[in-house]
C-alpha cells in the first residue's frame, strides 16, 4: 500500500458549483476508499458530451457542487476492504457503468447492464454508505456517474474499474473508457457487419466515427456517413467512411435516398445522434430480409419511435445497445489490446490537449463543435 493509504488526500479538482458556469479548480479532500472501493490517481481524463449535458443541467434533477468527468486513465493508489482483484500500482480505466459479476445481467453472456452498477446519473454518493468521498471545508461535493475523474484523486466502486495492460499509454487509451468503445462495440458486437457488406452510420461525432472504425475493422465495403454538418465529412474518411449524405441536400426522406443508392437498403445501420427521426431513418434504411439497425444515441425523454409494423414483418431487425455491449471489467482490457496490436487506431480521435488548469477550454472546444476528443493532462 502507498504511504497515503488510509488517509485523507488533499488534491486539486475541477468543481462545478452551478449549472453552465465554468469549472473552478479547488483544493478538495478525498476520503480513503471504503468496502469494495478503490482510490485512483487520475493521470489523464477527457471530456465527453455526457459531461457537458449534465453540467448544463439538461439531463437530471440538478445536483451541485459536483465533480464531473468519466473518460479517464489512472493508477490504483489504495484499495478498500474486500477488494481482491486490484492492487496499488495497477493501471486502470474507470467506467461510468459497472460489472458486479454476481447479478443475472453479469452472469448472462448477452447483457452488460449490471443490476448493481449500471449507470445512474442522479446519484451523487457512493453505494456503500450513501456518502460522498469528496469534501471542501467539511461540506460534501457530489460524485458523477460513480467516477468523477476531473480530480487528481477519486474513489470508485471496484466493479467500475477495468485493469488494463500497464504498457498501454494512458494518454491514448483513456478515451476507450466511454464514447469510443460505445461506437466500436455497437458495430462489432451488435450490428456485426460481414466482410464486403454495406452499413450506414448516422451522426459523425466521436461515437459515430468509432462505429465507422468498427465497420472498417470488420471489412465492410460501403460505409455511408450521414450528418447535417458537411465539415465532418472530410475527417470521416480517416475512419473508413466511403460516402457521405447530408439530409439537407435531399428533398425526400434520407432512408429513401439510401435505399435507392444500395439496391433496396444497407445491410446494417448504426444510429449515434439520439434524434428520434434519425432513429426511424436508420431502421427504415436497412434492407428487408436481413437488415439490422442498431440504436446508440440517447433520445429525449418524451420521444416516441414510430414506424409501420410491416417494416418489422418484412424481416428487418431493430436493436438497442448500451456501452457497445461491452462488460467493463471483462471486455475493456481486450479493446485496449486491439489498440496495442494496431487493429484499432485511437490517435485520430484525439484532436486537442489541455493542461488541467485550462479544463474549461475543453468545454469551449466541445460546445463549438471543434474536434472530437480533448485530453486533459492532470499533471500539467
PDB file of C-alpha atoms in Angstrom, residues 133-293:
ATOM      1  CA  UNK A 133     -15.816  10.811  -0.665  1.00  0.00           C
ATOM      2  CA  UNK A 134     -15.159  14.427  -1.725  1.00  0.00           C
ATOM      3  CA  UNK A 135     -15.425  17.461   0.534  1.00  0.00           C
ATOM      4  CA  UNK A 136     -14.360  21.101   0.761  1.00  0.00           C
ATOM      5  CA  UNK A 137     -14.159  22.539   4.292  1.00  0.00           C
ATOM      6  CA  UNK A 138     -16.203  19.629   5.583  1.00  0.00           C
ATOM      7  CA  UNK A 139     -19.042  20.121   3.092  1.00  0.00           C
ATOM      8  CA  UNK A 140     -19.727  17.335   0.559  1.00  0.00           C
ATOM      9  CA  UNK A 141     -19.020  17.716  -3.150  1.00  0.00           C
ATOM     10  CA  UNK A 142     -21.040  15.214  -5.192  1.00  0.00           C
ATOM     11  CA  UNK A 143     -19.847  12.409  -7.464  1.00  0.00           C
ATOM     12  CA  UNK A 144     -20.901  11.973 -11.111  1.00  0.00           C
ATOM     13  CA  UNK A 145     -21.737   8.530 -12.620  1.00  0.00           C
ATOM     14  CA  UNK A 146     -19.568   6.924  -9.954  1.00  0.00           C
ATOM     15  CA  UNK A 147     -16.299   8.169 -11.496  1.00  0.00           C
ATOM     16  CA  UNK A 148     -15.658  11.946 -11.061  1.00  0.00           C
ATOM     17  CA  UNK A 149     -12.370  11.969 -12.947  1.00  0.00           C
ATOM     18  CA  UNK A 150     -11.932  15.769 -13.039  1.00  0.00           C
ATOM     19  CA  UNK A 151      -9.969  15.336  -9.810  1.00  0.00           C
ATOM     20  CA  UNK A 152      -6.347  14.318  -9.228  1.00  0.00           C
ATOM     21  CA  UNK A 153      -7.648  11.528  -6.974  1.00  0.00           C
ATOM     22  CA  UNK A 154     -11.066   9.873  -6.997  1.00  0.00           C
ATOM     23  CA  UNK A 155     -12.823   6.984  -5.267  1.00  0.00           C
ATOM     24  CA  UNK A 156     -14.724   4.428  -7.371  1.00  0.00           C
ATOM     25  CA  UNK A 157     -16.530   1.122  -6.775  1.00  0.00           C
ATOM     26  CA  UNK A 158     -14.216  -1.733  -7.750  1.00  0.00           C
ATOM     27  CA  UNK A 159     -16.843  -3.011 -10.215  1.00  0.00           C
ATOM     28  CA  UNK A 160     -16.444   0.159 -12.310  1.00  0.00           C
ATOM     29  CA  UNK A 161     -12.683  -0.188 -12.784  1.00  0.00           C
ATOM     30  CA  UNK A 162     -11.076  -2.145 -15.633  1.00  0.00           C
ATOM     31  CA  UNK A 163      -7.491  -3.327 -15.098  1.00  0.00           C
ATOM     32  CA  UNK A 164      -5.505  -2.971 -18.326  1.00  0.00           C
ATOM     33  CA  UNK A 165      -2.105  -3.731 -19.820  1.00  0.00           C
ATOM     34  CA  UNK A 166       0.418  -1.478 -17.986  1.00  0.00           C
ATOM     35  CA  UNK A 167       2.304  -0.978 -21.283  1.00  0.00           C
ATOM     36  CA  UNK A 168      -0.715   0.808 -22.846  1.00  0.00           C
ATOM     37  CA  UNK A 169      -0.248   4.612 -22.968  1.00  0.00           C
ATOM     38  CA  UNK A 170      -2.899   6.051 -20.657  1.00  0.00           C
ATOM     39  CA  UNK A 171      -2.941   9.378 -22.545  1.00  0.00           C
ATOM     40  CA  UNK A 172      -4.306   7.467 -25.559  1.00  0.00           C
ATOM     41  CA  UNK A 173      -6.379   4.565 -24.204  1.00  0.00           C
ATOM     42  CA  UNK A 174      -8.219   6.759 -21.679  1.00  0.00           C
ATOM     43  CA  UNK A 175     -10.698   7.608 -24.477  1.00  0.00           C
ATOM     44  CA  UNK A 176     -11.684   3.924 -24.642  1.00  0.00           C
ATOM     45  CA  UNK A 177     -13.490   4.132 -21.283  1.00  0.00           C
ATOM     46  CA  UNK A 178     -16.668   5.641 -22.789  1.00  0.00           C
ATOM     47  CA  UNK A 179     -17.550   7.003 -26.233  1.00  0.00           C
ATOM     48  CA  UNK A 180     -15.092   5.207 -28.490  1.00  0.00           C
ATOM     49  CA  UNK A 181     -15.916   1.778 -27.043  1.00  0.00           C
ATOM     50  CA  UNK A 182     -19.635   2.596 -27.248  1.00  0.00           C
ATOM     51  CA  UNK A 183     -19.490   3.201 -31.017  1.00  0.00           C
ATOM     52  CA  UNK A 184     -16.941   0.477 -31.751  1.00  0.00           C
ATOM     53  CA  UNK A 185     -18.921  -2.156 -29.845  1.00  0.00           C
ATOM     54  CA  UNK A 186     -22.236  -1.095 -31.383  1.00  0.00           C
ATOM     55  CA  UNK A 187     -20.792  -2.155 -34.735  1.00  0.00           C
ATOM     56  CA  UNK A 188     -18.546  -5.093 -33.813  1.00  0.00           C
ATOM     57  CA  UNK A 189     -20.696  -6.676 -31.072  1.00  0.00           C
ATOM     58  CA  UNK A 190     -24.259  -5.786 -32.071  1.00  0.00           C
ATOM     59  CA  UNK A 191     -24.572  -4.835 -35.761  1.00  0.00           C
ATOM     60  CA  UNK A 192     -21.860  -7.346 -36.774  1.00  0.00           C
ATOM     61  CA  UNK A 193     -21.440  -6.350 -40.434  1.00  0.00           C
ATOM     62  CA  UNK A 194     -19.896  -9.048 -42.599  1.00  0.00           C
ATOM     63  CA  UNK A 195     -16.872  -8.555 -44.843  1.00  0.00           C
ATOM     64  CA  UNK A 196     -17.904  -6.785 -48.050  1.00  0.00           C
ATOM     65  CA  UNK A 197     -21.254  -5.580 -46.644  1.00  0.00           C
ATOM     66  CA  UNK A 198     -22.789  -2.097 -46.550  1.00  0.00           C
ATOM     67  CA  UNK A 199     -23.507  -0.004 -43.451  1.00  0.00           C
ATOM     68  CA  UNK A 200     -24.960   3.448 -42.770  1.00  0.00           C
ATOM     69  CA  UNK A 201     -23.703   5.469 -39.792  1.00  0.00           C
ATOM     70  CA  UNK A 202     -25.997   8.281 -38.588  1.00  0.00           C
ATOM     71  CA  UNK A 203     -24.046  11.043 -36.817  1.00  0.00           C
ATOM     72  CA  UNK A 204     -20.309  11.555 -37.327  1.00  0.00           C
ATOM     73  CA  UNK A 205     -19.248  12.747 -33.879  1.00  0.00           C
ATOM     74  CA  UNK A 206     -16.776  10.674 -31.852  1.00  0.00           C
ATOM     75  CA  UNK A 207     -19.239   7.825 -31.200  1.00  0.00           C
ATOM     76  CA  UNK A 208     -20.367   7.635 -34.850  1.00  0.00           C
ATOM     77  CA  UNK A 209     -16.786   7.699 -36.108  1.00  0.00           C
ATOM     78  CA  UNK A 210     -15.959   4.899 -33.662  1.00  0.00           C
ATOM     79  CA  UNK A 211     -18.878   2.941 -35.159  1.00  0.00           C
ATOM     80  CA  UNK A 212     -17.364   3.608 -38.609  1.00  0.00           C
ATOM     81  CA  UNK A 213     -13.974   2.456 -37.317  1.00  0.00           C
ATOM     82  CA  UNK A 214     -15.660  -0.777 -36.224  1.00  0.00           C
ATOM     83  CA  UNK A 215     -17.108  -1.206 -39.710  1.00  0.00           C
ATOM     84  CA  UNK A 216     -13.645  -0.615 -41.217  1.00  0.00           C
ATOM     85  CA  UNK A 217     -12.143  -3.267 -38.897  1.00  0.00           C
ATOM     86  CA  UNK A 218     -14.958  -5.696 -39.828  1.00  0.00           C
ATOM     87  CA  UNK A 219     -14.213  -5.208 -43.542  1.00  0.00           C
ATOM     88  CA  UNK A 220     -17.443  -3.514 -44.646  1.00  0.00           C
ATOM     89  CA  UNK A 221     -17.138  -2.397 -48.284  1.00  0.00           C
ATOM     90  CA  UNK A 222     -19.519   0.583 -48.205  1.00  0.00           C
ATOM     91  CA  UNK A 223     -19.601   2.800 -45.115  1.00  0.00           C
ATOM     92  CA  UNK A 224     -22.112   5.595 -45.671  1.00  0.00           C
ATOM     93  CA  UNK A 225     -21.869   8.514 -43.239  1.00  0.00           C
ATOM     94  CA  UNK A 226     -24.924  10.720 -42.612  1.00  0.00           C
ATOM     95  CA  UNK A 227     -24.586  14.093 -40.878  1.00  0.00           C
ATOM     96  CA  UNK A 228     -26.068  17.583 -41.070  1.00  0.00           C
ATOM     97  CA  UNK A 229     -22.598  19.156 -40.733  1.00  0.00           C
ATOM     98  CA  UNK A 230     -20.637  18.922 -44.028  1.00  0.00           C
ATOM     99  CA  UNK A 231     -17.429  19.939 -42.198  1.00  0.00           C
ATOM    100  CA  UNK A 232     -17.341  16.466 -40.679  1.00  0.00           C
ATOM    101  CA  UNK A 233     -17.204  14.654 -43.991  1.00  0.00           C
ATOM    102  CA  UNK A 234     -13.535  15.144 -44.796  1.00  0.00           C
ATOM    103  CA  UNK A 235     -12.284  13.932 -41.392  1.00  0.00           C
ATOM    104  CA  UNK A 236     -14.604  10.923 -41.542  1.00  0.00           C
ATOM    105  CA  UNK A 237     -12.591   9.476 -44.448  1.00  0.00           C
ATOM    106  CA  UNK A 238      -9.823   8.647 -41.940  1.00  0.00           C
ATOM    107  CA  UNK A 239     -12.283   6.348 -40.166  1.00  0.00           C
ATOM    108  CA  UNK A 240     -13.181   4.358 -43.262  1.00  0.00           C
ATOM    109  CA  UNK A 241     -16.285   6.292 -44.370  1.00  0.00           C
ATOM    110  CA  UNK A 242     -16.604   5.856 -48.137  1.00  0.00           C
ATOM    111  CA  UNK A 243     -19.679   8.001 -48.966  1.00  0.00           C
ATOM    112  CA  UNK A 244     -21.453  10.959 -47.393  1.00  0.00           C
ATOM    113  CA  UNK A 245     -25.022  12.147 -47.226  1.00  0.00           C
ATOM    114  CA  UNK A 246     -26.406  15.374 -45.798  1.00  0.00           C
ATOM    115  CA  UNK A 247     -30.195  15.089 -45.342  1.00  0.00           C
ATOM    116  CA  UNK A 248     -30.431  18.846 -46.049  1.00  0.00           C
ATOM    117  CA  UNK A 249     -29.274  18.199 -49.633  1.00  0.00           C
ATOM    118  CA  UNK A 250     -32.274  15.983 -50.436  1.00  0.00           C
ATOM    119  CA  UNK A 251     -35.979  16.689 -50.827  1.00  0.00           C
ATOM    120  CA  UNK A 252     -37.074  13.192 -49.771  1.00  0.00           C
ATOM    121  CA  UNK A 253     -36.520  11.179 -46.576  1.00  0.00           C
ATOM    122  CA  UNK A 254     -32.907  10.080 -46.269  1.00  0.00           C
ATOM    123  CA  UNK A 255     -33.945   6.428 -45.879  1.00  0.00           C
ATOM    124  CA  UNK A 256     -35.384   6.565 -49.418  1.00  0.00           C
ATOM    125  CA  UNK A 257     -32.146   8.081 -50.740  1.00  0.00           C
ATOM    126  CA  UNK A 258     -30.136   5.290 -49.081  1.00  0.00           C
ATOM    127  CA  UNK A 259     -32.470   2.584 -50.423  1.00  0.00           C
ATOM    128  CA  UNK A 260     -32.003   3.921 -53.976  1.00  0.00           C
ATOM    129  CA  UNK A 261     -28.204   4.044 -53.593  1.00  0.00           C
ATOM    130  CA  UNK A 262     -27.956   0.496 -52.268  1.00  0.00           C
ATOM    131  CA  UNK A 263     -30.490  -1.504 -54.296  1.00  0.00           C
ATOM    132  CA  UNK A 264     -33.104  -1.673 -51.534  1.00  0.00           C
ATOM    133  CA  UNK A 265     -31.207  -0.710 -48.404  1.00  0.00           C
ATOM    134  CA  UNK A 266     -27.996  -1.196 -46.439  1.00  0.00           C
ATOM    135  CA  UNK A 267     -27.173  -4.450 -44.662  1.00  0.00           C
ATOM    136  CA  UNK A 268     -26.608  -2.683 -41.329  1.00  0.00           C
ATOM    137  CA  UNK A 269     -27.090   0.758 -39.787  1.00  0.00           C
ATOM    138  CA  UNK A 270     -25.925   2.381 -36.539  1.00  0.00           C
ATOM    139  CA  UNK A 271     -27.644   5.494 -35.160  1.00  0.00           C
ATOM    140  CA  UNK A 272     -25.436   7.730 -32.978  1.00  0.00           C
ATOM    141  CA  UNK A 273     -27.308  11.057 -32.727  1.00  0.00           C
ATOM    142  CA  UNK A 274     -30.188  10.491 -30.306  1.00  0.00           C
ATOM    143  CA  UNK A 275     -32.532  12.289 -32.710  1.00  0.00           C
ATOM    144  CA  UNK A 276     -35.704  10.212 -32.964  1.00  0.00           C
ATOM    145  CA  UNK A 277     -36.185  10.992 -36.675  1.00  0.00           C
ATOM    146  CA  UNK A 278     -32.648   9.765 -37.371  1.00  0.00           C
ATOM    147  CA  UNK A 279     -33.516   6.587 -35.432  1.00  0.00           C
ATOM    148  CA  UNK A 280     -36.559   5.988 -37.647  1.00  0.00           C
ATOM    149  CA  UNK A 281     -34.463   6.657 -40.779  1.00  0.00           C
ATOM    150  CA  UNK A 282     -31.757   4.279 -39.543  1.00  0.00           C
ATOM    151  CA  UNK A 283     -34.320   1.500 -39.117  1.00  0.00           C
ATOM    152  CA  UNK A 284     -36.184   2.130 -42.370  1.00  0.00           C
ATOM    153  CA  UNK A 285     -32.977   2.326 -44.460  1.00  0.00           C
ATOM    154  CA  UNK A 286     -31.909  -1.284 -43.839  1.00  0.00           C
ATOM    155  CA  UNK A 287     -32.693  -3.974 -46.402  1.00  0.00           C
ATOM    156  CA  UNK A 288     -35.679  -6.245 -45.881  1.00  0.00           C
ATOM    157  CA  UNK A 289     -34.927  -9.907 -45.241  1.00  0.00           C
ATOM    158  CA  UNK A 290     -31.661  -9.383 -43.324  1.00  0.00           C
ATOM    159  CA  UNK A 291     -31.148  -5.724 -42.419  1.00  0.00           C
ATOM    160  CA  UNK A 292     -30.207  -4.860 -38.818  1.00  0.00           C
ATOM    161  CA  UNK A 293     -30.423  -1.355 -37.321  1.00  0.00           C
TER     162      UNK A 293
END
